[in-house]
């Protein structure tokens, strides 16, 4: 009986690995989403002058937005906007556009397919603002994220199968196991939410994390200079 159970659990694990492999191949072979916005209109509906692109249909995924622009002085901001199907349908930061730069890239997270996504640019009043081009494409980490999420789901299913496999064995130190599980769940509550509690230095720490990512992508290891700070001058 024991060997029979082990064989079924082993076969089930192999099937999961094969499924994950086929899923990964399917995701990697899937074409990327590419789009260049062409129409830039002006929206004054709420008393502010906003430059808005045309609305497009976008499938679920992670996308990188790159804005090419010219500005004499002052700053502005850019963000994605859509009629959300749910509270968490679209995540987009309000990214600063500095007159000291001519392009800026940022990622948006489309958690539900939307039919009317557009990019909004809010320039400050002082100085002219000219958009040369806005490009949208599938982010570099989008496919890896999909594969990672599927791997986690399969791991949970495998853990459930392992519990069924070991259910006939006499548990050792059940109190300790339950306590460790409870501590782990309590420590992970923050990871189960789709938001971050705000603190006075939250933006500083988020920028430090972003800076480590930018430094690694620039080929630096260990990261001694974070290139994203101070309008591209960097910060050690």
Short mmCIF file of C-alpha atoms in Angstrom, two decimals:
data_model
loop_
_atom_site.label_atom_id
_atom_site.label_comp_id
_atom_site.label_asym_id
_atom_site.label_seq_id
_atom_site.Cartn_x
_atom_site.Cartn_y
_atom_site.Cartn_z
CA UNK A 1 0.00 0.00 0.00
CA UNK A 2 2.79 2.39 0.92
CA UNK A 3 4.68 1.80 -2.31
CA UNK A 4 1.48 2.11 -4.33
CA UNK A 5 0.76 5.50 -2.76
CA UNK A 6 4.31 6.63 -3.37
CA UNK A 7 4.09 5.64 -7.02
CA UNK A 8 0.88 7.64 -7.49
CA UNK A 9 2.36 10.67 -5.73
CA UNK A 10 5.54 10.41 -7.80
CA UNK A 11 3.56 10.13 -11.07
CA UNK A 12 1.39 13.08 -10.04
CA UNK A 13 4.50 15.21 -9.41
CA UNK A 14 5.98 14.25 -12.80
CA UNK A 15 2.70 15.19 -14.52
CA UNK A 16 2.81 18.58 -12.78
CA UNK A 17 6.37 19.19 -13.96
CA UNK A 18 5.48 18.24 -17.53
CA UNK A 19 2.47 20.57 -17.43
CA UNK A 20 4.63 23.42 -16.09
CA UNK A 21 7.18 22.79 -18.86
CA UNK A 22 4.51 22.86 -21.59
CA UNK A 23 2.93 25.95 -20.05
CA UNK A 24 6.32 27.70 -19.96
CA UNK A 25 6.98 26.85 -23.62
CA UNK A 26 3.54 28.19 -24.57
CA UNK A 27 4.15 31.46 -22.69
CA UNK A 28 7.65 31.95 -24.10
CA UNK A 29 6.44 31.37 -27.70
CA UNK A 30 3.52 33.77 -27.33
CA UNK A 31 4.04 37.02 -29.24
CA UNK A 32 4.63 40.30 -27.43
CA UNK A 33 2.17 43.18 -27.38
CA UNK A 34 3.55 46.25 -29.18
CA UNK A 35 1.80 49.57 -29.76
CA UNK A 36 2.73 53.16 -30.56
CA UNK A 37 0.21 55.82 -29.58
CA UNK A 38 -0.43 58.36 -32.35
CA UNK A 39 -3.35 60.58 -31.36
CA UNK A 40 -2.74 63.11 -28.59
CA UNK A 41 -5.78 65.15 -27.58
CA UNK A 42 -6.35 67.73 -24.86
CA UNK A 43 -8.72 67.13 -21.95
CA UNK A 44 -9.87 70.08 -19.80
CA UNK A 45 -12.89 68.40 -18.18
CA UNK A 46 -11.73 68.81 -14.57
CA UNK A 47 -10.12 72.23 -14.93
CA UNK A 48 -6.64 70.84 -15.62
CA UNK A 49 -4.92 70.65 -18.99
CA UNK A 50 -4.20 67.00 -19.75
CA UNK A 51 -2.69 65.44 -22.86
CA UNK A 52 -4.47 62.13 -23.52
CA UNK A 53 -3.83 59.38 -26.06
CA UNK A 54 -6.42 57.35 -27.93
CA UNK A 55 -8.08 54.48 -26.07
CA UNK A 56 -7.04 50.92 -26.96
CA UNK A 57 -7.93 47.37 -25.92
CA UNK A 58 -5.21 45.71 -23.86
CA UNK A 59 -5.13 42.07 -22.66
CA UNK A 60 -4.13 41.08 -19.16
CA UNK A 61 -0.38 41.41 -18.49
CA UNK A 62 2.52 43.61 -17.46
CA UNK A 63 3.53 46.36 -19.88
CA UNK A 64 6.35 48.88 -20.17
CA UNK A 65 5.46 52.41 -21.20
CA UNK A 66 8.15 54.69 -22.64
CA UNK A 67 7.40 58.38 -23.10
CA UNK A 68 9.60 60.50 -25.38
CA UNK A 69 9.05 64.20 -24.84
CA UNK A 70 10.52 67.72 -24.84
CA UNK A 71 10.00 70.27 -22.09
CA UNK A 72 11.62 73.64 -21.58
CA UNK A 73 11.31 73.82 -17.79
CA UNK A 74 9.25 72.45 -14.95
CA UNK A 75 7.99 68.91 -14.57
CA UNK A 76 4.96 66.82 -15.34
CA UNK A 77 3.55 63.37 -14.71
CA UNK A 78 2.29 60.45 -16.76
CA UNK A 79 0.00 57.55 -15.86
CA UNK A 80 -2.32 54.96 -17.42
CA UNK A 81 -6.08 55.18 -17.07
CA UNK A 82 -9.00 52.87 -17.89
CA UNK A 83 -12.59 52.17 -16.90
CA UNK A 84 -11.79 49.48 -14.36
CA UNK A 85 -13.83 46.30 -14.16
CA UNK A 86 -12.74 45.91 -10.54
CA UNK A 87 -10.82 47.74 -7.85
CA UNK A 88 -7.54 46.08 -8.82
CA UNK A 89 -8.01 45.93 -12.60
CA UNK A 90 -5.21 48.40 -13.37
CA UNK A 91 -2.13 49.45 -11.41
CA UNK A 92 -0.25 52.49 -12.67
CA UNK A 93 2.07 54.89 -10.88
CA UNK A 94 2.01 58.63 -11.52
CA UNK A 95 5.52 58.89 -12.95
CA UNK A 96 7.43 62.18 -12.85
CA UNK A 97 8.55 63.68 -16.18
CA UNK A 98 11.46 66.04 -15.60
CA UNK A 99 12.55 68.73 -18.04
CA UNK A 100 16.12 67.51 -17.45
CA UNK A 101 15.28 64.28 -19.31
CA UNK A 102 13.78 63.53 -22.70
CA UNK A 103 12.34 60.05 -22.04
CA UNK A 104 10.96 58.02 -19.16
CA UNK A 105 9.94 54.36 -18.85
CA UNK A 106 7.67 52.72 -16.30
CA UNK A 107 5.57 49.56 -15.92
CA UNK A 108 1.82 49.18 -15.58
CA UNK A 109 -0.06 46.08 -14.40
CA UNK A 110 -3.27 45.20 -16.26
CA UNK A 111 -4.89 42.58 -14.04
CA UNK A 112 -8.10 42.37 -16.09
CA UNK A 113 -8.35 42.84 -19.84
CA UNK A 114 -9.54 46.39 -20.59
CA UNK A 115 -11.05 47.92 -23.72
CA UNK A 116 -10.30 51.61 -23.16
CA UNK A 117 -6.81 52.05 -21.75
CA UNK A 118 -5.16 55.39 -22.43
CA UNK A 119 -2.08 57.30 -21.29
CA UNK A 120 -2.50 60.67 -19.60
CA UNK A 121 0.22 63.33 -19.35
CA UNK A 122 -0.25 66.23 -16.95
CA UNK A 123 2.36 68.95 -17.63
CA UNK A 124 2.98 71.77 -15.22
CA UNK A 125 1.77 75.18 -16.35
CA UNK A 126 5.21 76.71 -16.85
CA UNK A 127 6.94 75.77 -20.10
CA UNK A 128 5.72 74.03 -23.23
CA UNK A 129 5.39 70.25 -23.36
CA UNK A 130 5.78 68.33 -26.62
CA UNK A 131 5.27 64.57 -26.85
CA UNK A 132 7.42 62.97 -29.54
CA UNK A 133 6.27 59.39 -29.06
CA UNK A 134 4.64 57.03 -26.53
CA UNK A 135 5.53 53.36 -26.94
CA UNK A 136 3.91 50.42 -25.15
CA UNK A 137 5.20 46.84 -25.12
CA UNK A 138 5.09 43.67 -23.05
CA UNK A 139 7.45 44.09 -20.10
CA UNK A 140 10.57 41.94 -19.87
CA UNK A 141 9.35 40.28 -16.65
CA UNK A 142 5.77 39.64 -17.84
CA UNK A 143 6.32 36.08 -19.07
CA UNK A 144 8.51 35.12 -16.12
CA UNK A 145 5.77 36.42 -13.81
CA UNK A 146 3.12 34.22 -15.47
CA UNK A 147 5.34 31.14 -15.22
CA UNK A 148 6.17 31.93 -11.59
CA UNK A 149 2.46 32.27 -10.68
CA UNK A 150 1.64 28.94 -12.34
CA UNK A 151 4.56 27.27 -10.53
CA UNK A 152 3.20 28.55 -7.19
CA UNK A 153 -0.27 27.21 -7.95
CA UNK A 154 1.14 23.80 -8.86
CA UNK A 155 3.28 23.84 -5.73
CA UNK A 156 0.17 24.40 -3.59
CA UNK A 157 -1.60 21.52 -5.33
CA UNK A 158 1.46 19.33 -4.79
CA UNK A 159 1.57 20.30 -1.10
CA UNK A 160 -2.07 19.22 -0.76
CA UNK A 161 -1.22 15.90 -2.44
CA UNK A 162 1.72 15.48 -0.06
CA UNK A 163 -0.59 15.99 2.93
CA UNK A 164 -2.86 13.25 1.61
CA UNK A 165 0.16 11.03 1.06
CA UNK A 166 1.46 11.46 4.63
CA UNK A 167 -1.93 11.42 6.38
CA UNK A 168 -1.56 7.79 7.50
CA UNK A 169 1.80 8.42 9.15
CA UNK A 170 1.91 9.28 12.82
CA UNK A 171 2.77 12.97 13.11
CA UNK A 172 5.78 13.99 15.21
CA UNK A 173 5.69 17.19 17.26
CA UNK A 174 2.27 18.38 15.95
CA UNK A 175 2.18 21.34 18.37
CA UNK A 176 5.49 22.67 17.07
CA UNK A 177 4.40 22.25 13.45
CA UNK A 178 1.11 24.07 14.09
CA UNK A 179 2.91 26.92 15.90
CA UNK A 180 5.45 27.34 13.08
CA UNK A 181 2.65 27.35 10.52
CA UNK A 182 0.69 29.97 12.51
CA UNK A 183 3.78 32.18 12.88
CA UNK A 184 4.53 31.91 9.18
CA UNK A 185 0.95 32.81 8.24
CA UNK A 186 0.92 35.80 10.63
CA UNK A 187 4.23 37.07 9.24
CA UNK A 188 2.91 36.75 5.67
CA UNK A 189 -0.32 38.70 6.11
CA UNK A 190 1.22 41.79 4.52
CA UNK A 191 2.17 39.79 1.41
CA UNK A 192 -1.44 38.69 0.95
CA UNK A 193 -2.65 42.24 0.34
CA UNK A 194 -2.39 44.12 -2.95
CA UNK A 195 -1.31 47.36 -1.33
CA UNK A 196 1.42 48.69 0.97
CA UNK A 197 0.72 50.50 4.22
CA UNK A 198 1.99 54.07 3.89
CA UNK A 199 4.80 55.33 6.11
CA UNK A 200 6.75 58.58 6.18
CA UNK A 201 9.77 57.00 4.43
CA UNK A 202 7.91 54.53 2.18
CA UNK A 203 8.86 56.30 -1.06
CA UNK A 204 12.54 56.35 -0.06
CA UNK A 205 12.64 52.58 0.50
CA UNK A 206 10.65 51.87 -2.68
CA UNK A 207 13.12 54.00 -4.65
CA UNK A 208 16.02 52.10 -3.09
CA UNK A 209 14.47 48.80 -4.22
CA UNK A 210 13.84 50.25 -7.68
CA UNK A 211 17.44 51.50 -7.72
CA UNK A 212 18.78 48.02 -7.00
CA UNK A 213 16.74 46.68 -9.92
CA UNK A 214 18.02 49.41 -12.25
CA UNK A 215 21.60 48.84 -11.11
CA UNK A 216 21.37 45.09 -11.76
CA UNK A 217 19.86 45.69 -15.20
CA UNK A 218 22.73 48.08 -15.94
CA UNK A 219 25.19 45.24 -15.25
CA UNK A 220 26.38 46.29 -11.81
CA UNK A 221 26.90 43.68 -9.10
CA UNK A 222 27.06 44.47 -6.30
CA UNK A 223 25.07 47.64 -6.98
CA UNK A 224 27.14 50.57 -5.72
CA UNK A 225 25.44 53.29 -7.79
CA UNK A 226 21.68 53.38 -8.28
CA UNK A 227 21.13 55.07 -11.66
CA UNK A 228 17.50 56.18 -11.30
CA UNK A 229 18.00 58.87 -8.65
CA UNK A 230 18.35 62.63 -9.29
CA UNK A 231 17.03 62.58 -12.85
CA UNK A 232 19.45 59.90 -14.02
CA UNK A 233 22.58 61.20 -12.31
CA UNK A 234 22.47 58.34 -9.82
CA UNK A 235 22.94 57.90 -6.09
CA UNK A 236 25.53 55.74 -4.30
#
